[in-house]
PDB file of C-alpha atoms in Angstrom:
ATOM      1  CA  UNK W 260      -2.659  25.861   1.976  1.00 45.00           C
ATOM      2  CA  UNK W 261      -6.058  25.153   0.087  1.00 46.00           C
ATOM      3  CA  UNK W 262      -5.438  25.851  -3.679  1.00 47.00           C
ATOM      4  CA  UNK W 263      -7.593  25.007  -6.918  1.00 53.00           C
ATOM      5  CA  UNK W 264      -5.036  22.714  -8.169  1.00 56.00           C
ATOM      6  CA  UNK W 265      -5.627  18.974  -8.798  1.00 71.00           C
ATOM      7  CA  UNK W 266      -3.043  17.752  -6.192  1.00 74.00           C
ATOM      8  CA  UNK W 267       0.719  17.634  -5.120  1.00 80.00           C
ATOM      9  CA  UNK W 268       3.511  18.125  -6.855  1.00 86.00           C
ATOM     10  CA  UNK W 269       5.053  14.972  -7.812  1.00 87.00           C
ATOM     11  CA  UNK W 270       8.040  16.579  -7.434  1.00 92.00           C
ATOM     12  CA  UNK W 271       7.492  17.963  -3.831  1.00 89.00           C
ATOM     13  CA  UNK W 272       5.595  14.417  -3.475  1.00 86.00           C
ATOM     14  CA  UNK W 273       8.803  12.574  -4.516  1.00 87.00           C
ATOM     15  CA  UNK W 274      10.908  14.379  -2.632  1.00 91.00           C
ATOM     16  CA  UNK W 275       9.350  14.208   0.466  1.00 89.00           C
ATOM     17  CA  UNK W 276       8.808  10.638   0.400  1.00 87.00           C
ATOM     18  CA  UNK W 277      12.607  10.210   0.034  1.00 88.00           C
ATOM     19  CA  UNK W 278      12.601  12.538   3.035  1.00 91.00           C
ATOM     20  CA  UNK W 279      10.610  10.382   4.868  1.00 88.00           C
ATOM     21  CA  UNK W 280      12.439   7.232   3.470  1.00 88.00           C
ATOM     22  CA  UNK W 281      15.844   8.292   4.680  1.00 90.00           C
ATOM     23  CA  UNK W 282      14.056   9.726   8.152  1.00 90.00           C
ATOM     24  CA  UNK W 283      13.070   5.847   8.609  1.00 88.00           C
ATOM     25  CA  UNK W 284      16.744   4.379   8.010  1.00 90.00           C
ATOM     26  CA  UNK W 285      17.949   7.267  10.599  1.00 92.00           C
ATOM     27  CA  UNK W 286      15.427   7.012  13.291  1.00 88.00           C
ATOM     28  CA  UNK W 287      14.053   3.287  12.600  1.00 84.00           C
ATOM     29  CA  UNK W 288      17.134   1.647  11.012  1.00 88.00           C
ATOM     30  CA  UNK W 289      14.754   0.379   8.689  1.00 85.00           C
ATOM     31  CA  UNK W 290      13.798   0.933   5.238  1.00 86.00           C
ATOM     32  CA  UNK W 291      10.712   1.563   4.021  1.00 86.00           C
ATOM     33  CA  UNK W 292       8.241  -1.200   3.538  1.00 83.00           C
ATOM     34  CA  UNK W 293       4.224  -1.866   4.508  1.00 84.00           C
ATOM     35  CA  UNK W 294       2.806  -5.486   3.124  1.00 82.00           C
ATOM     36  CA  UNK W 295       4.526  -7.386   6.168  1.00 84.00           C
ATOM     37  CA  UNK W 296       1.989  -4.947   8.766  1.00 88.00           C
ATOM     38  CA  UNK W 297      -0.917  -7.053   6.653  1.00 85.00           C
ATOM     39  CA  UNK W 298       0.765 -10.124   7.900  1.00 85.00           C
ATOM     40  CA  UNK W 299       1.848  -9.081  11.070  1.00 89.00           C
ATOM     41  CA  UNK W 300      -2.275  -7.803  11.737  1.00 91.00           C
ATOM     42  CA  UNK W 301      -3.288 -11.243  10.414  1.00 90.00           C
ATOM     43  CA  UNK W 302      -1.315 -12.852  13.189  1.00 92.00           C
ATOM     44  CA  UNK W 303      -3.050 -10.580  15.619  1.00 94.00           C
ATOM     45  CA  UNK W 304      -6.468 -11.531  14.574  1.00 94.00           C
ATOM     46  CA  UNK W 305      -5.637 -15.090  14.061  1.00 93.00           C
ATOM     47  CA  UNK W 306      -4.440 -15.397  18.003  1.00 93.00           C
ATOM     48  CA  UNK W 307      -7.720 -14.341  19.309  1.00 93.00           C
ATOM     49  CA  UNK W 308      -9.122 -17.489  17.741  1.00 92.00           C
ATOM     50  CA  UNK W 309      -6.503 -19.809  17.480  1.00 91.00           C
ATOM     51  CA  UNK W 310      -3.402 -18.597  19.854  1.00 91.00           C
ATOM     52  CA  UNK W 311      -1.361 -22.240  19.545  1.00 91.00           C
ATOM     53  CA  UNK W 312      -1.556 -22.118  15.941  1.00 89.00           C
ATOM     54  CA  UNK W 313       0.214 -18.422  16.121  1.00 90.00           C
ATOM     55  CA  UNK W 314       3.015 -19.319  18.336  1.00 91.00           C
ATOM     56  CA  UNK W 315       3.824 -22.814  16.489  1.00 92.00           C
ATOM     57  CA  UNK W 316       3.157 -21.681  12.676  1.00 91.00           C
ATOM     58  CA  UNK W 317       6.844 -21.125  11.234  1.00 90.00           C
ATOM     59  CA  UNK W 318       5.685 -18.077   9.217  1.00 86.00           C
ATOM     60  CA  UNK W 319       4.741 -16.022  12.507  1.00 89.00           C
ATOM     61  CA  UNK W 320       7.781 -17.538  13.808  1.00 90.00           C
ATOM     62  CA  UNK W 321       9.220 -15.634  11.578  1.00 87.00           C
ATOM     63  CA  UNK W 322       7.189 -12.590  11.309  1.00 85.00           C
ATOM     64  CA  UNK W 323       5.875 -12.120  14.834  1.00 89.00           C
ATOM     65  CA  UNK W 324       2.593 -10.588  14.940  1.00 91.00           C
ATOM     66  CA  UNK W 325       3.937  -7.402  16.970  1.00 90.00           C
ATOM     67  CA  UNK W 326       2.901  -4.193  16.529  1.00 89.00           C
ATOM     68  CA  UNK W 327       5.757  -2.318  15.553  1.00 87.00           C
ATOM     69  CA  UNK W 328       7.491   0.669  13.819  1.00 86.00           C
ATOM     70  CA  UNK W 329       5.962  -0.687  10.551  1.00 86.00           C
ATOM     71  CA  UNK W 330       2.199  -1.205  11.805  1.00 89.00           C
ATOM     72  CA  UNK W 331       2.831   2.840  12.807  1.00 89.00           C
ATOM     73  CA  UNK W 332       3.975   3.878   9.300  1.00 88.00           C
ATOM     74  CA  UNK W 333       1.112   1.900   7.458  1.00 90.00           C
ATOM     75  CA  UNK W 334      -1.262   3.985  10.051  1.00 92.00           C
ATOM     76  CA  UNK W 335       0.484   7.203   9.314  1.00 91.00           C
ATOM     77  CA  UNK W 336       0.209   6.370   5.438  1.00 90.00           C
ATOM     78  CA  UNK W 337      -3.852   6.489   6.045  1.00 93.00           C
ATOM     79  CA  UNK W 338      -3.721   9.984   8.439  1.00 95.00           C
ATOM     80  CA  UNK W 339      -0.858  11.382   6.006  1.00 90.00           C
ATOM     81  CA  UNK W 340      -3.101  10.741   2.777  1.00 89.00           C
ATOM     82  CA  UNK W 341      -6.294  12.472   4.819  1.00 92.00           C
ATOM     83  CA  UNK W 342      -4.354  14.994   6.212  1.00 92.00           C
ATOM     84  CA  UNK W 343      -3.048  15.754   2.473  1.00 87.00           C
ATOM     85  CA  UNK W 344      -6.465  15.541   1.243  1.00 87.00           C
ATOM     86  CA  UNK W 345      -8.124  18.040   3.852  1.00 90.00           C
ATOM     87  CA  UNK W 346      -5.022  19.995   3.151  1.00 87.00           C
ATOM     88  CA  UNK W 347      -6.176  20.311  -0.501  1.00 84.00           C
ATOM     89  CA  UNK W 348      -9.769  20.527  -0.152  1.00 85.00           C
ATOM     90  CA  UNK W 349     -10.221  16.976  -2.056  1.00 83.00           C
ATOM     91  CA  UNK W 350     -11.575  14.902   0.617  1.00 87.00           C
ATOM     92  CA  UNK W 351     -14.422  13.313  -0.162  1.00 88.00           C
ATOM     93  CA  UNK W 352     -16.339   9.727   0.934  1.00 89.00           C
ATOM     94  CA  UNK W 353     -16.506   7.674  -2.518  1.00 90.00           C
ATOM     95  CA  UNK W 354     -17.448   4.092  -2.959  1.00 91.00           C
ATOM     96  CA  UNK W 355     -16.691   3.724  -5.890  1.00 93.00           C
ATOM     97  CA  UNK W 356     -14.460   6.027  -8.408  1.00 89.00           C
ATOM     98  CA  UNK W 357     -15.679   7.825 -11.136  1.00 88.00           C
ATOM     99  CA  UNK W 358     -13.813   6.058 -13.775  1.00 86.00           C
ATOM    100  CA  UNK W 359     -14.739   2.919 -12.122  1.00 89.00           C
ATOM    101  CA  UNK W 360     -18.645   3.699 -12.781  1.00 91.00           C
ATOM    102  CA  UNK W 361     -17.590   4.795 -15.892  1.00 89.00           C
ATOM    103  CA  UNK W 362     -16.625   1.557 -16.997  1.00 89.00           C
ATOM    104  CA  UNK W 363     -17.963  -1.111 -14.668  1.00 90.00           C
ATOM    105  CA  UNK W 364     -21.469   0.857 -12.768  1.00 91.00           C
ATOM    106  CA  UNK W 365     -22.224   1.969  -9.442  1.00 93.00           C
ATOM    107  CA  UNK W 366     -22.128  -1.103  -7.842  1.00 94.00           C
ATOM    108  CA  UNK W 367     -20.242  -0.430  -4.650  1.00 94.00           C
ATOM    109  CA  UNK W 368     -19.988  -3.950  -3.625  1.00 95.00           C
ATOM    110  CA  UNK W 369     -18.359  -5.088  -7.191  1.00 95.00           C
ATOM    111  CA  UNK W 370     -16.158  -2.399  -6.722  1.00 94.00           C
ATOM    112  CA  UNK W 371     -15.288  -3.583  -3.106  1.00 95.00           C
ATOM    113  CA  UNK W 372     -14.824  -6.805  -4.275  1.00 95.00           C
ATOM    114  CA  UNK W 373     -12.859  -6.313  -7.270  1.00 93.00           C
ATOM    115  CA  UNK W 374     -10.384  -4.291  -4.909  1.00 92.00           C
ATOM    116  CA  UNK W 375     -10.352  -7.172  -2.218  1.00 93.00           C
ATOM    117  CA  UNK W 376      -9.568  -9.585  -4.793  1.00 94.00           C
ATOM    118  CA  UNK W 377      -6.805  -7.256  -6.354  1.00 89.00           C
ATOM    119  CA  UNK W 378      -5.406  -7.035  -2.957  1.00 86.00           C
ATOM    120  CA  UNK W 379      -5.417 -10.916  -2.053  1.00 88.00           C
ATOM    121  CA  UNK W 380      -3.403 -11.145  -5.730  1.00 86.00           C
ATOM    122  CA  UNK W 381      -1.169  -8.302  -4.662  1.00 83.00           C
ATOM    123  CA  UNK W 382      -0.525  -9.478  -1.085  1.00 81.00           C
ATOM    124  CA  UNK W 383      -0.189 -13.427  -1.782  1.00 84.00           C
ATOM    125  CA  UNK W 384       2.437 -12.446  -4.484  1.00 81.00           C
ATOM    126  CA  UNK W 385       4.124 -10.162  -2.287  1.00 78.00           C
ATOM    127  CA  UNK W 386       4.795 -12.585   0.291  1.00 78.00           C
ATOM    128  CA  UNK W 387       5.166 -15.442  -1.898  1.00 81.00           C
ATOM    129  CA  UNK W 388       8.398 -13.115  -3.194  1.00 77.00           C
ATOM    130  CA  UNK W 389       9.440 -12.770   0.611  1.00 74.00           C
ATOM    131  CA  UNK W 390       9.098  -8.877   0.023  1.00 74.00           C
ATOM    132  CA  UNK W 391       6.839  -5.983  -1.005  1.00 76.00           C
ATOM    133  CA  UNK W 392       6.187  -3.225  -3.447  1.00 74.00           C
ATOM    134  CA  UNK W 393       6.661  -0.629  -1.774  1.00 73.00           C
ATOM    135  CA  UNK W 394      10.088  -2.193   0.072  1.00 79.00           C
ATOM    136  CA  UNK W 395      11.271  -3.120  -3.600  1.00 80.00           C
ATOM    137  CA  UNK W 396      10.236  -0.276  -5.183  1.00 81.00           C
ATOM    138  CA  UNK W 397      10.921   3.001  -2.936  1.00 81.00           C
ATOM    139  CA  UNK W 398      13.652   1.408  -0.589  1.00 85.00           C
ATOM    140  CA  UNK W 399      15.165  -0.780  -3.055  1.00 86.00           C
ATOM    141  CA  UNK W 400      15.517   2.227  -5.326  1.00 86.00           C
ATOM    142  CA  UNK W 401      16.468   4.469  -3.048  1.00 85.00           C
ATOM    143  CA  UNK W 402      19.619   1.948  -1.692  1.00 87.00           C
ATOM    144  CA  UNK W 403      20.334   2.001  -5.780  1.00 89.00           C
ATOM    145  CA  UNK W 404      19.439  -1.535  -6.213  1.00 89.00           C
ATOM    146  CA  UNK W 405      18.805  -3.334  -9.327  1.00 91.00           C
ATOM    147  CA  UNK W 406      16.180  -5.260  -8.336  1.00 86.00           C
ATOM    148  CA  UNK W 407      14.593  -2.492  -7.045  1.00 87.00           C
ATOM    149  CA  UNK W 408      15.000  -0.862 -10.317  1.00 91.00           C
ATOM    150  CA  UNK W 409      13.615  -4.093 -12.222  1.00 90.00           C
ATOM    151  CA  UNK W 410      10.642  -4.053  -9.508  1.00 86.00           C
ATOM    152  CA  UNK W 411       9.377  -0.599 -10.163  1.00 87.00           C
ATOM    153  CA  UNK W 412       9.777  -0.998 -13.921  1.00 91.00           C
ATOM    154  CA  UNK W 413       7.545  -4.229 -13.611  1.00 88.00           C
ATOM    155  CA  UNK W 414       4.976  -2.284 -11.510  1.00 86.00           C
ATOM    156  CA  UNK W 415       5.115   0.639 -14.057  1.00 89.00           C
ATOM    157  CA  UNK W 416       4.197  -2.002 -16.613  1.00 93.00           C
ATOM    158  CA  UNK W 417       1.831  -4.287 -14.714  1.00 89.00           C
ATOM    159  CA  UNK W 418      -0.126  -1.056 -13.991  1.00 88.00           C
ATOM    160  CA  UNK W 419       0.180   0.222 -17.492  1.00 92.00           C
ATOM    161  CA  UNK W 420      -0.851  -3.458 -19.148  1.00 92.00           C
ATOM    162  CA  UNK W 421      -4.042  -3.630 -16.672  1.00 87.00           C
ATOM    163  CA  UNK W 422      -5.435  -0.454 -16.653  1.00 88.00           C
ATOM    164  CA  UNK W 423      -5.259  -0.072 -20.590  1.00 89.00           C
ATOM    165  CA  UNK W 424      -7.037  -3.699 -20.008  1.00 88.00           C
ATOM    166  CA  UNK W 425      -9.479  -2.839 -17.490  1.00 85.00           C
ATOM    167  CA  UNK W 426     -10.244   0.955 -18.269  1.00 83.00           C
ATOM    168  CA  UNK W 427      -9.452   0.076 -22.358  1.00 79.00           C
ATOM    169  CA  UNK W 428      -8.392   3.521 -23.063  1.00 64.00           C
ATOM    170  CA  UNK W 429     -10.895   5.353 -20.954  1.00 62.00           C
TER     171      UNK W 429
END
């Protein structure tokens, strides 16, 4: 289904992802949610080097470094979005953006480590809230929520506030 168009749908996007929301809750019996597969693969790693520290640390306690439905879901997110892309004819390997070297260069490692560091930020406050974006935003919306309507709304306007402060109206 190449076309000459500049993407999905949003609609058919939206839609589908509420397909594939409600397809977890039937199949899983789990909502949607990705940032605790960072955690969970962070665990992994850290037993290689340090296996006592794993199984005595109350946070893996907690969240047990197994690979599980979730770890699959954040893989099919990555095969899904170059699947898509193929799909579409828009693959391409880019270091960095073009509205990135727009307004900050072509340096590919600034650009890498901008995005790590936006990550850390995005992570660290994610599990600091016991919870994630995508599990407040698309699953608590979806369940009708109010905090998952508050979340989304913030991420609307966190996005909005830093890209009109990164990008200033570029």
């Amino acid at each position: 289904m190449p076309s000459q168009s500049k993407g999905w749908s949003p609609y058919l996007a939206g839609a589908l992802s509420g397909l594939v929301s409600v397809g977890s809750v039937l199949v899983a019996g789990k909502y949607l949610g990705a940032s605790t597969t960072f955690v969970r693969g962070a665990g992994m790693a850290e037993r290689l080097y340090a296996p006592d520290v794993v199984t005595t640390l109350a946070y893996y306690i907690k969240e047990k470094p197994v690979f599980d439905w979730q770890f699959l879901f954040v893989c099919g997110i990555a095969v899904g979005a170059y699947l898509a892309a193929r799909l579409y004819s828009d693959f391409k390997v880019q270091l960095v953006p073009d509205s990135w070297r727009a307004r900050f260069g072509d340096s590919a490692g600034r650009r890498a480590a901008a995005a790590f560091v936006g990550g850390v930020i995005a992570m660290f406050g994610a599990r600091l809230a016991d919870g994630c974006p995508s599990g407040h935003g698309l699953s608590g919306m979806s369940q009708l929520a109010v905090s998952g309507y508050l979340a989304g709304a913030g991420f609307f306007l966190g996005g909005i506030v830093m890209a009109r402060l990164l990008y200033r109206g570029k």
